[in-house]
Amino acid sequence: MAKSSDQNKAFGWAANDKSGVLSPFHFSRRENGDNDVTVKILFCGVCHSDLHTIKNDWGFSHYPIIPGHEIVGIATTVGKNVTKFKEGDRVGVGVIIGSCQSCESCNQDLENYCPQLVYTYNSRSFDGTRNQGGYSDKIVVDQRFVLSFPDGLPSDSGAPLLCAGITVYSPMKYYGMTEEKGKHLGVSGLGGLGHIAVKIGKAFGLKVTVISRSPDKESEAIDRLGADSFLVTTDAQKMKDAIGTMDFVLDTVSAEHSLLPLFSLLKVNGKLVALGLPEKPLELPIFPLVLGRKMVGGSQIGGMKETQEMLDFCAKHNIVADIELIKMSNINSAMDRLAKSDVRYRFVIDVANSINSA
């Protein structure tokens, strides 16, 4: 029994209150069950949702919280019923680690919309166990919610695909953006989500325009990320010239902002898809929606089948995040910089090489 207890011990960095300050935290993972995979965590991306959650910006944080849902690691233990993975496999764990597995959504491979969805952190499993995320040395996950990490996809820069990648990939598929090459996609916001949306959009054959309030990002958007054009929202003339030119807009902005300028960019029958999660509700202008037969929708990550599809697609097209690799001990300064949008474009923690020394 003592041996089992030692095997369940885990270590990570947790926030203990809404200050969001992360510090070393000892805890226990559940025992590896018959359907489980235990993963030694190598890298974990730092998502803007992590920052919102540790600061309780959305009002449903339960402390202590170890964030992190962009996890890449090595399978170290597999249960007797596990058929998809073996010890030594490189695997990924994303935003969700559980669902009822029997509802209509789950049966359609849309576990991300299951009413009993279990998030990777700041949640409880069905047995009441508190779930902690990837800013830690290991995690235990049901095999259904573990992903095969494709050969050729780097572990560090590939990690953010497990949230940011699927968050932009899924709506491109669902809202018909991939059905005809050459359609015009606007990407509002050039951050963790936006920069990956540019890369995936181009791989799907779309014409991509980055929409940003920061003119200094133009060269990066076009020369580094491959966007076709760049639209500065503070340039009134260019915004006027762009009215009615886009088939789709992905709105990745998580700060409070006006939707009206984005609606104006859409053609008749155009679609605006919201992906960012502002702290306060946004005002929805009805007139441009009605008069242009335009649509506004939303999207949350993707199911497990689609997430695996996305990883394979990104591996095929050499799509990864642009990252800044950090040590675990630098996580609080990284969070401060993330709050100021001072990162190009995703922090990734080198967990395996820095968590013990931290």
mmCIF file of C-alpha atoms in Angstrom:
data_model
loop_
_atom_site.group_PDB
_atom_site.id
_atom_site.type_symbol
_atom_site.label_atom_id
_atom_site.label_comp_id
_atom_site.label_asym_id
_atom_site.label_seq_id
_atom_site.Cartn_x
_atom_site.Cartn_y
_atom_site.Cartn_z
ATOM 1 C CA MET A 1 0.000 0.000 0.000
ATOM 2 C CA ALA A 2 2.853 2.370 0.794
ATOM 3 C CA LYS A 3 4.267 1.775 -2.648
ATOM 4 C CA SER A 4 0.937 2.625 -4.270
ATOM 5 C CA SER A 5 0.695 5.792 -2.196
ATOM 6 C CA ASP A 6 4.169 6.878 -3.271
ATOM 7 C CA GLN A 7 3.276 6.260 -6.914
ATOM 8 C CA ASN A 8 0.257 8.539 -6.586
ATOM 9 C CA LYS A 9 2.232 11.461 -5.178
ATOM 10 C CA ALA A 10 2.496 14.403 -7.555
ATOM 11 C CA PHE A 11 4.001 17.859 -7.610
ATOM 12 C CA GLY A 12 3.002 21.019 -9.404
ATOM 13 C CA TRP A 13 2.550 24.768 -9.124
ATOM 14 C CA ALA A 14 -0.821 25.993 -7.879
ATOM 15 C CA ALA A 15 -2.706 29.234 -7.311
ATOM 16 C CA ASN A 16 -4.237 29.397 -3.839
ATOM 17 C CA ASP A 17 -6.364 32.532 -4.206
ATOM 18 C CA LYS A 18 -7.480 35.110 -6.763
ATOM 19 C CA SER A 19 -4.130 36.880 -6.676
ATOM 20 C CA GLY A 20 -3.224 34.167 -9.179
ATOM 21 C CA VAL A 21 0.278 33.759 -7.785
ATOM 22 C CA LEU A 22 1.514 30.222 -8.454
ATOM 23 C CA SER A 23 3.711 28.366 -5.958
ATOM 24 C CA PRO A 24 4.943 24.784 -5.359
ATOM 25 C CA PHE A 25 2.173 22.378 -4.364
ATOM 26 C CA HIS A 26 2.239 18.705 -3.354
ATOM 27 C CA PHE A 27 -0.854 16.614 -4.052
ATOM 28 C CA SER A 28 -1.951 13.138 -5.142
ATOM 29 C CA ARG A 29 -3.166 11.770 -8.444
ATOM 30 C CA ARG A 30 -5.652 8.917 -8.506
ATOM 31 C CA GLU A 31 -4.384 5.382 -8.952
ATOM 32 C CA ASN A 32 -4.050 4.284 -12.577
ATOM 33 C CA GLY A 33 -7.245 2.346 -13.355
ATOM 34 C CA ASP A 34 -7.953 -0.342 -15.933
ATOM 35 C CA ASN A 35 -8.902 2.255 -18.569
ATOM 36 C CA ASP A 36 -6.333 4.875 -17.590
ATOM 37 C CA VAL A 37 -3.039 6.157 -18.913
ATOM 38 C CA THR A 38 -0.508 7.793 -16.601
ATOM 39 C CA VAL A 39 1.471 10.479 -18.402
ATOM 40 C CA LYS A 40 4.836 11.930 -17.411
ATOM 41 C CA ILE A 41 4.456 15.554 -18.459
ATOM 42 C CA LEU A 42 7.221 16.962 -20.665
ATOM 43 C CA PHE A 43 5.726 20.287 -21.790
ATOM 44 C CA CYS A 44 2.617 22.323 -21.055
ATOM 45 C CA GLY A 45 1.380 25.385 -22.903
ATOM 46 C CA VAL A 46 0.175 28.484 -21.064
ATOM 47 C CA CYS A 47 -3.319 29.383 -22.257
ATOM 48 C CA HIS A 48 -5.105 32.682 -21.629
ATOM 49 C CA SER A 49 -7.806 30.589 -19.942
ATOM 50 C CA ASP A 50 -5.202 29.609 -17.340
ATOM 51 C CA LEU A 51 -4.715 33.269 -16.479
ATOM 52 C CA HIS A 52 -8.463 33.957 -16.272
ATOM 53 C CA THR A 53 -8.997 30.911 -14.069
ATOM 54 C CA ILE A 54 -6.242 31.475 -11.522
ATOM 55 C CA LYS A 55 -7.489 35.048 -11.062
ATOM 56 C CA ASN A 56 -11.149 33.969 -10.889
ATOM 57 C CA ASP A 57 -12.054 36.391 -13.671
ATOM 58 C CA TRP A 58 -15.034 34.234 -14.654
ATOM 59 C CA GLY A 59 -16.241 33.702 -11.093
ATOM 60 C CA PHE A 60 -16.126 29.900 -10.836
ATOM 61 C CA SER A 61 -12.580 29.140 -9.694
ATOM 62 C CA HIS A 62 -12.074 26.700 -6.814
ATOM 63 C CA TYR A 63 -8.696 26.840 -5.129
ATOM 64 C CA PRO A 64 -6.080 25.473 -5.024
ATOM 65 C CA ILE A 65 -5.773 25.314 -8.807
ATOM 66 C CA ILE A 66 -2.974 23.807 -10.872
ATOM 67 C CA PRO A 67 -3.743 25.081 -14.387
ATOM 68 C CA GLY A 68 -2.606 23.742 -17.740
ATOM 69 C CA HIS A 69 -4.488 21.928 -20.519
ATOM 70 C CA GLU A 70 -1.970 21.836 -23.364
ATOM 71 C CA ILE A 71 -0.030 18.785 -22.200
ATOM 72 C CA VAL A 72 2.484 16.646 -24.057
ATOM 73 C CA GLY A 73 4.229 13.773 -22.338
ATOM 74 C CA ILE A 74 5.145 10.101 -22.268
ATOM 75 C CA ALA A 75 2.801 7.281 -21.269
ATOM 76 C CA THR A 76 4.432 5.587 -18.282
ATOM 77 C CA THR A 77 1.620 3.258 -17.133
ATOM 78 C CA VAL A 78 -1.384 1.872 -19.014
ATOM 79 C CA GLY A 79 -4.358 -0.016 -17.582
ATOM 80 C CA LYS A 80 -5.208 -3.561 -18.632
ATOM 81 C CA ASN A 81 -8.117 -2.408 -20.815
ATOM 82 C CA VAL A 82 -6.112 0.238 -22.656
ATOM 83 C CA THR A 83 -5.785 -0.648 -26.338
ATOM 84 C CA LYS A 84 -4.807 2.651 -27.941
ATOM 85 C CA PHE A 85 -1.535 3.273 -26.118
ATOM 86 C CA LYS A 86 1.463 1.491 -24.675
ATOM 87 C CA GLU A 87 4.175 2.532 -22.251
ATOM 88 C CA GLY A 88 6.675 4.837 -23.915
ATOM 89 C CA ASP A 89 4.214 6.371 -26.390
ATOM 90 C CA ARG A 90 4.259 10.145 -26.824
ATOM 91 C CA VAL A 91 0.794 11.455 -26.046
ATOM 92 C CA GLY A 92 -1.220 14.615 -25.572
ATOM 93 C CA VAL A 93 -3.899 15.706 -23.106
ATOM 94 C CA GLY A 94 -6.013 18.729 -23.895
ATOM 95 C CA VAL A 95 -8.844 20.719 -22.369
ATOM 96 C CA ILE A 96 -11.100 17.821 -21.329
ATOM 97 C CA ILE A 97 -10.476 14.577 -19.456
ATOM 98 C CA GLY A 98 -13.968 13.199 -18.982
ATOM 99 C CA SER A 99 -17.589 13.072 -20.115
ATOM 100 C CA CYS A 100 -20.602 10.809 -19.581
ATOM 101 C CA GLN A 101 -19.657 8.838 -22.732
ATOM 102 C CA SER A 102 -23.304 7.939 -23.385
ATOM 103 C CA CYS A 103 -25.255 11.105 -24.319
ATOM 104 C CA GLU A 104 -26.093 12.280 -27.835
ATOM 105 C CA SER A 105 -23.062 14.572 -27.962
ATOM 106 C CA CYS A 106 -20.658 11.854 -26.794
ATOM 107 C CA ASN A 107 -22.119 9.363 -29.283
ATOM 108 C CA GLN A 108 -21.448 11.890 -32.049
ATOM 109 C CA ASP A 109 -17.794 12.336 -30.959
ATOM 110 C CA LEU A 110 -18.665 15.760 -29.532
ATOM 111 C CA GLU A 111 -17.545 15.101 -25.966
ATOM 112 C CA ASN A 112 -16.716 18.805 -25.647
ATOM 113 C CA TYR A 113 -20.465 19.558 -25.610
ATOM 114 C CA CYS A 114 -21.442 16.822 -23.148
ATOM 115 C CA PRO A 115 -23.597 18.204 -20.285
ATOM 116 C CA GLN A 116 -21.342 16.312 -17.852
ATOM 117 C CA LEU A 117 -18.086 17.454 -19.420
ATOM 118 C CA VAL A 118 -15.049 17.254 -17.109
ATOM 119 C CA TYR A 119 -12.337 19.832 -17.678
ATOM 120 C CA THR A 120 -8.672 19.008 -17.145
ATOM 121 C CA TYR A 121 -8.426 21.367 -14.157
ATOM 122 C CA ASN A 122 -10.690 23.410 -11.861
ATOM 123 C CA SER A 123 -13.173 20.539 -11.965
ATOM 124 C CA ARG A 124 -14.160 17.325 -10.210
ATOM 125 C CA SER A 125 -14.326 13.827 -11.631
ATOM 126 C CA PHE A 126 -17.477 11.758 -11.190
ATOM 127 C CA ASP A 127 -16.052 10.207 -8.018
ATOM 128 C CA GLY A 128 -15.544 13.664 -6.519
ATOM 129 C CA THR A 129 -11.786 13.813 -7.082
ATOM 130 C CA ARG A 130 -10.401 17.307 -7.626
ATOM 131 C CA ASN A 131 -8.679 17.567 -10.997
ATOM 132 C CA GLN A 132 -5.414 19.438 -11.412
ATOM 133 C CA GLY A 133 -3.757 20.432 -14.665
ATOM 134 C CA GLY A 134 -0.498 20.239 -16.518
ATOM 135 C CA TYR A 135 1.736 22.584 -14.537
ATOM 136 C CA SER A 136 2.740 19.371 -12.762
ATOM 137 C CA ASP A 137 4.923 16.332 -13.147
ATOM 138 C CA LYS A 138 2.278 13.768 -14.160
ATOM 139 C CA ILE A 139 -1.409 13.217 -14.863
ATOM 140 C CA VAL A 140 -3.756 10.197 -14.971
ATOM 141 C CA VAL A 141 -6.396 10.216 -17.728
ATOM 142 C CA ASP A 142 -8.998 7.848 -19.173
ATOM 143 C CA GLN A 143 -7.709 6.544 -22.517
ATOM 144 C CA ARG A 144 -10.643 8.084 -24.428
ATOM 145 C CA PHE A 145 -9.290 11.527 -23.587
ATOM 146 C CA VAL A 146 -5.654 10.836 -24.426
ATOM 147 C CA LEU A 147 -4.352 11.735 -27.876
ATOM 148 C CA SER A 148 -1.625 10.182 -29.980
ATOM 149 C CA PHE A 149 1.009 12.813 -30.701
ATOM 150 C CA PRO A 150 2.099 12.404 -34.330
ATOM 151 C CA ASP A 151 5.671 11.722 -35.333
ATOM 152 C CA GLY A 152 7.342 14.856 -36.648
ATOM 153 C CA LEU A 153 5.268 17.202 -34.493
ATOM 154 C CA PRO A 154 7.574 18.809 -31.899
ATOM 155 C CA SER A 155 6.512 18.281 -28.292
ATOM 156 C CA ASP A 156 7.150 21.879 -27.196
ATOM 157 C CA SER A 157 5.731 23.947 -30.064
ATOM 158 C CA GLY A 158 3.082 21.323 -30.734
ATOM 159 C CA ALA A 159 1.643 21.498 -27.218
ATOM 160 C CA PRO A 160 -0.484 24.655 -27.779
ATOM 161 C CA LEU A 161 -2.330 22.885 -30.589
ATOM 162 C CA LEU A 162 -4.167 20.886 -27.903
ATOM 163 C CA CYS A 163 -6.206 23.983 -27.040
ATOM 164 C CA ALA A 164 -5.433 26.842 -29.414
ATOM 165 C CA GLY A 165 -5.136 24.564 -32.436
ATOM 166 C CA ILE A 166 -8.432 22.728 -32.024
ATOM 167 C CA THR A 167 -10.200 25.955 -30.968
ATOM 168 C CA VAL A 168 -9.621 27.448 -34.419
ATOM 169 C CA TYR A 169 -9.672 24.207 -36.443
ATOM 170 C CA SER A 170 -13.114 23.036 -35.303
ATOM 171 C CA PRO A 171 -15.088 26.141 -36.359
ATOM 172 C CA MET A 172 -13.305 26.226 -39.704
ATOM 173 C CA LYS A 173 -14.675 22.749 -40.357
ATOM 174 C CA TYR A 174 -18.140 23.200 -38.839
ATOM 175 C CA TYR A 175 -18.955 26.584 -40.375
ATOM 176 C CA GLY A 176 -17.949 25.561 -43.883
ATOM 177 C CA MET A 177 -14.729 27.523 -44.192
ATOM 178 C CA THR A 178 -12.863 24.566 -45.678
ATOM 179 C CA GLU A 179 -15.411 23.604 -48.327
ATOM 180 C CA GLU A 180 -14.142 25.945 -51.040
ATOM 181 C CA LYS A 181 -10.586 27.191 -51.460
ATOM 182 C CA GLY A 182 -10.060 30.893 -51.911
ATOM 183 C CA LYS A 183 -12.782 32.055 -49.522
ATOM 184 C CA HIS A 184 -11.806 35.135 -47.511
ATOM 185 C CA LEU A 185 -11.223 34.645 -43.773
ATOM 186 C CA GLY A 186 -10.637 37.501 -41.368
ATOM 187 C CA VAL A 187 -8.804 36.648 -38.147
ATOM 188 C CA SER A 188 -9.494 39.234 -35.454
ATOM 189 C CA GLY A 189 -6.701 39.322 -32.899
ATOM 190 C CA LEU A 190 -3.163 38.090 -33.452
ATOM 191 C CA GLY A 191 -2.341 36.227 -30.258
ATOM 192 C CA GLY A 192 -2.199 32.608 -29.167
ATOM 193 C CA LEU A 193 -5.346 31.654 -31.081
ATOM 194 C CA GLY A 194 -5.031 34.099 -33.944
ATOM 195 C CA HIS A 195 -1.544 33.200 -35.106
ATOM 196 C CA ILE A 196 -2.460 29.509 -35.334
ATOM 197 C CA ALA A 197 -5.704 30.407 -37.139
ATOM 198 C CA VAL A 198 -3.633 32.140 -39.814
ATOM 199 C CA LYS A 199 -1.477 29.053 -40.348
ATOM 200 C CA ILE A 200 -4.359 26.578 -40.410
ATOM 201 C CA GLY A 201 -6.470 28.858 -42.610
ATOM 202 C CA LYS A 202 -3.690 29.108 -45.179
ATOM 203 C CA ALA A 203 -3.215 25.331 -45.100
ATOM 204 C CA PHE A 204 -6.921 24.985 -45.965
ATOM 205 C CA GLY A 205 -6.442 27.258 -48.969
ATOM 206 C CA LEU A 206 -8.190 30.335 -47.574
ATOM 207 C CA LYS A 207 -7.313 33.953 -48.238
ATOM 208 C CA VAL A 208 -6.460 35.239 -44.762
ATOM 209 C CA THR A 209 -6.552 38.809 -43.487
ATOM 210 C CA VAL A 210 -5.405 39.597 -39.964
ATOM 211 C CA ILE A 211 -7.555 42.231 -38.218
ATOM 212 C CA SER A 212 -5.714 44.001 -35.426
ATOM 213 C CA ARG A 213 -5.480 47.278 -33.573
ATOM 214 C CA SER A 214 -1.667 46.924 -33.459
ATOM 215 C CA PRO A 215 -0.017 48.154 -36.684
ATOM 216 C CA ASP A 216 3.367 46.895 -35.506
ATOM 217 C CA LYS A 217 2.199 43.303 -36.041
ATOM 218 C CA GLU A 218 1.758 43.703 -39.804
ATOM 219 C CA SER A 219 5.164 42.420 -40.858
ATOM 220 C CA GLU A 220 4.878 39.444 -38.519
ATOM 221 C CA ALA A 221 1.411 38.584 -39.804
ATOM 222 C CA ILE A 222 2.404 38.662 -43.465
ATOM 223 C CA ASP A 223 6.115 37.799 -43.578
ATOM 224 C CA ARG A 224 6.330 35.381 -40.654
ATOM 225 C CA LEU A 225 2.893 33.778 -40.422
ATOM 226 C CA GLY A 226 1.866 33.908 -44.086
ATOM 227 C CA ALA A 227 -1.256 36.079 -43.957
ATOM 228 C CA ASP A 228 -2.317 37.617 -47.265
ATOM 229 C CA SER A 229 -3.123 41.041 -45.844
ATOM 230 C CA PHE A 230 -3.380 43.073 -42.648
ATOM 231 C CA LEU A 231 -6.155 45.397 -41.570
ATOM 232 C CA VAL A 232 -5.647 47.950 -38.794
ATOM 233 C CA THR A 233 -8.939 48.642 -37.039
ATOM 234 C CA THR A 234 -7.895 52.205 -36.156
ATOM 235 C CA ASP A 235 -7.388 53.111 -39.816
ATOM 236 C CA ALA A 236 -10.852 54.415 -40.750
ATOM 237 C CA GLN A 237 -10.217 54.524 -44.490
ATOM 238 C CA LYS A 238 -8.888 50.991 -44.727
ATOM 239 C CA MET A 239 -11.760 49.695 -42.591
ATOM 240 C CA LYS A 240 -14.192 51.466 -44.937
ATOM 241 C CA ASP A 241 -12.500 49.974 -47.989
ATOM 242 C CA ALA A 242 -12.790 46.489 -46.467
ATOM 243 C CA ILE A 243 -16.553 46.647 -45.870
ATOM 244 C CA GLY A 244 -18.301 43.599 -47.310
ATOM 245 C CA THR A 245 -15.132 41.793 -48.418
ATOM 246 C CA MET A 246 -14.944 38.777 -46.078
ATOM 247 C CA ASP A 247 -16.812 35.475 -46.055
ATOM 248 C CA PHE A 248 -15.890 34.623 -42.473
ATOM 249 C CA VAL A 249 -14.401 36.260 -39.404
ATOM 250 C CA LEU A 250 -12.926 34.339 -36.475
ATOM 251 C CA ASP A 251 -13.018 36.620 -33.436
ATOM 252 C CA THR A 252 -10.261 35.452 -31.103
ATOM 253 C CA VAL A 253 -10.186 38.585 -28.914
ATOM 254 C CA SER A 254 -10.752 37.921 -25.207
ATOM 255 C CA ALA A 255 -10.905 41.585 -24.154
ATOM 256 C CA GLU A 256 -14.067 43.650 -24.225
ATOM 257 C CA HIS A 257 -14.605 45.014 -27.745
ATOM 258 C CA SER A 258 -17.230 46.108 -30.270
ATOM 259 C CA LEU A 259 -18.620 43.576 -32.746
ATOM 260 C CA LEU A 260 -20.053 46.161 -35.142
ATOM 261 C CA PRO A 261 -16.806 46.782 -37.081
ATOM 262 C CA LEU A 262 -16.416 43.029 -37.602
ATOM 263 C CA PHE A 263 -19.975 42.633 -38.904
ATOM 264 C CA SER A 264 -19.338 45.410 -41.407
ATOM 265 C CA LEU A 265 -16.462 43.449 -42.930
ATOM 266 C CA LEU A 266 -18.672 40.475 -43.784
ATOM 267 C CA LYS A 267 -20.327 39.867 -47.117
ATOM 268 C CA VAL A 268 -24.024 39.008 -47.347
ATOM 269 C CA ASN A 269 -24.412 35.543 -45.737
ATOM 270 C CA GLY A 270 -21.092 36.048 -43.932
ATOM 271 C CA LYS A 271 -20.371 34.325 -40.634
ATOM 272 C CA LEU A 272 -18.785 35.775 -37.507
ATOM 273 C CA VAL A 273 -17.581 33.093 -35.085
ATOM 274 C CA ALA A 274 -16.685 34.074 -31.528
ATOM 275 C CA LEU A 275 -13.830 32.166 -29.891
ATOM 276 C CA GLY A 276 -12.489 34.590 -27.284
ATOM 277 C CA LEU A 277 -14.077 34.704 -23.824
ATOM 278 C CA PRO A 278 -14.320 38.286 -22.533
ATOM 279 C CA GLU A 279 -15.082 38.779 -18.853
ATOM 280 C CA LYS A 280 -18.177 40.885 -19.630
ATOM 281 C CA PRO A 281 -20.972 40.294 -22.185
ATOM 282 C CA LEU A 282 -20.560 41.940 -25.588
ATOM 283 C CA GLU A 283 -23.291 44.004 -27.240
ATOM 284 C CA LEU A 284 -24.793 42.285 -30.284
ATOM 285 C CA PRO A 285 -25.881 44.762 -33.012
ATOM 286 C CA ILE A 286 -28.996 43.322 -34.665
ATOM 287 C CA PHE A 287 -29.435 45.627 -37.695
ATOM 288 C CA PRO A 288 -26.319 44.500 -39.630
ATOM 289 C CA LEU A 289 -27.171 40.912 -38.765
ATOM 290 C CA VAL A 290 -30.680 41.160 -40.199
ATOM 291 C CA LEU A 291 -30.006 43.456 -43.149
ATOM 292 C CA GLY A 292 -27.070 41.384 -44.383
ATOM 293 C CA ARG A 293 -28.432 37.917 -43.574
ATOM 294 C CA LYS A 294 -25.300 37.419 -41.511
ATOM 295 C CA MET A 295 -24.703 34.849 -38.841
ATOM 296 C CA VAL A 296 -22.961 34.955 -35.479
ATOM 297 C CA GLY A 297 -21.916 31.719 -33.812
ATOM 298 C CA GLY A 298 -19.509 30.278 -31.335
ATOM 299 C CA SER A 299 -17.329 27.233 -30.883
ATOM 300 C CA GLN A 300 -15.561 25.473 -28.014
ATOM 301 C CA ILE A 301 -12.514 23.299 -28.773
ATOM 302 C CA GLY A 302 -13.529 19.977 -30.402
ATOM 303 C CA GLY A 303 -14.290 16.355 -29.635
ATOM 304 C CA MET A 304 -11.538 13.786 -29.275
ATOM 305 C CA LYS A 305 -11.851 12.416 -32.822
ATOM 306 C CA GLU A 306 -11.652 15.894 -34.338
ATOM 307 C CA THR A 307 -8.758 16.883 -32.069
ATOM 308 C CA GLN A 308 -6.775 13.869 -33.264
ATOM 309 C CA GLU A 309 -7.656 14.825 -36.843
ATOM 310 C CA MET A 310 -6.357 18.339 -36.176
ATOM 311 C CA LEU A 311 -3.053 17.065 -34.773
ATOM 312 C CA ASP A 312 -2.546 14.826 -37.799
ATOM 313 C CA PHE A 313 -3.407 17.723 -40.138
ATOM 314 C CA CYS A 314 -0.913 20.021 -38.413
ATOM 315 C CA ALA A 315 1.795 17.380 -38.550
ATOM 316 C CA LYS A 316 1.165 16.912 -42.282
ATOM 317 C CA HIS A 317 1.350 20.656 -42.951
ATOM 318 C CA ASN A 318 4.180 21.426 -40.488
ATOM 319 C CA ILE A 319 1.970 23.700 -38.401
ATOM 320 C CA VAL A 320 3.132 24.502 -34.873
ATOM 321 C CA ALA A 321 2.763 27.416 -32.488
ATOM 322 C CA ASP A 322 5.339 30.182 -32.251
ATOM 323 C CA ILE A 323 6.475 29.775 -28.669
ATOM 324 C CA GLU A 324 8.677 31.122 -25.927
ATOM 325 C CA LEU A 325 9.960 28.228 -23.814
ATOM 326 C CA ILE A 326 10.132 28.973 -20.089
ATOM 327 C CA LYS A 327 11.117 27.251 -16.868
ATOM 328 C CA MET A 328 8.525 26.500 -14.219
ATOM 329 C CA SER A 329 10.153 29.026 -11.899
ATOM 330 C CA ASN A 330 9.390 31.776 -14.427
ATOM 331 C CA ILE A 331 5.657 31.095 -14.603
ATOM 332 C CA ASN A 332 4.517 34.087 -12.517
ATOM 333 C CA SER A 333 6.465 36.600 -14.595
ATOM 334 C CA ALA A 334 5.130 34.878 -17.713
ATOM 335 C CA MET A 335 1.568 35.342 -16.420
ATOM 336 C CA ASP A 336 2.257 39.035 -15.843
ATOM 337 C CA ARG A 337 3.486 39.356 -19.414
ATOM 338 C CA LEU A 338 0.545 37.356 -20.779
ATOM 339 C CA ALA A 339 -1.845 39.794 -19.096
ATOM 340 C CA LYS A 340 -0.137 42.554 -21.119
ATOM 341 C CA SER A 341 -0.141 40.493 -24.347
ATOM 342 C CA ASP A 342 3.658 40.540 -24.168
ATOM 343 C CA VAL A 343 4.354 37.174 -25.815
ATOM 344 C CA ARG A 344 4.850 36.010 -29.394
ATOM 345 C CA TYR A 345 2.678 33.982 -29.284
ATOM 346 C CA ARG A 346 2.485 31.246 -26.651
ATOM 347 C CA PHE A 347 4.446 30.471 -23.518
ATOM 348 C CA VAL A 348 5.273 26.791 -23.081
ATOM 349 C CA ILE A 349 6.666 25.406 -19.830
ATOM 350 C CA ASP A 350 9.579 22.974 -20.060
ATOM 351 C CA VAL A 351 8.040 20.930 -17.275
ATOM 352 C CA ALA A 352 10.224 17.845 -17.238
ATOM 353 C CA ASN A 353 13.508 19.783 -17.183
ATOM 354 C CA SER A 354 12.542 22.454 -14.688
ATOM 355 C CA ILE A 355 9.772 21.430 -12.286
ATOM 356 C CA ASN A 356 11.986 19.596 -9.816
ATOM 357 C CA SER A 357 14.649 22.304 -9.702
ATOM 358 C CA ALA A 358 11.896 24.904 -9.291
#
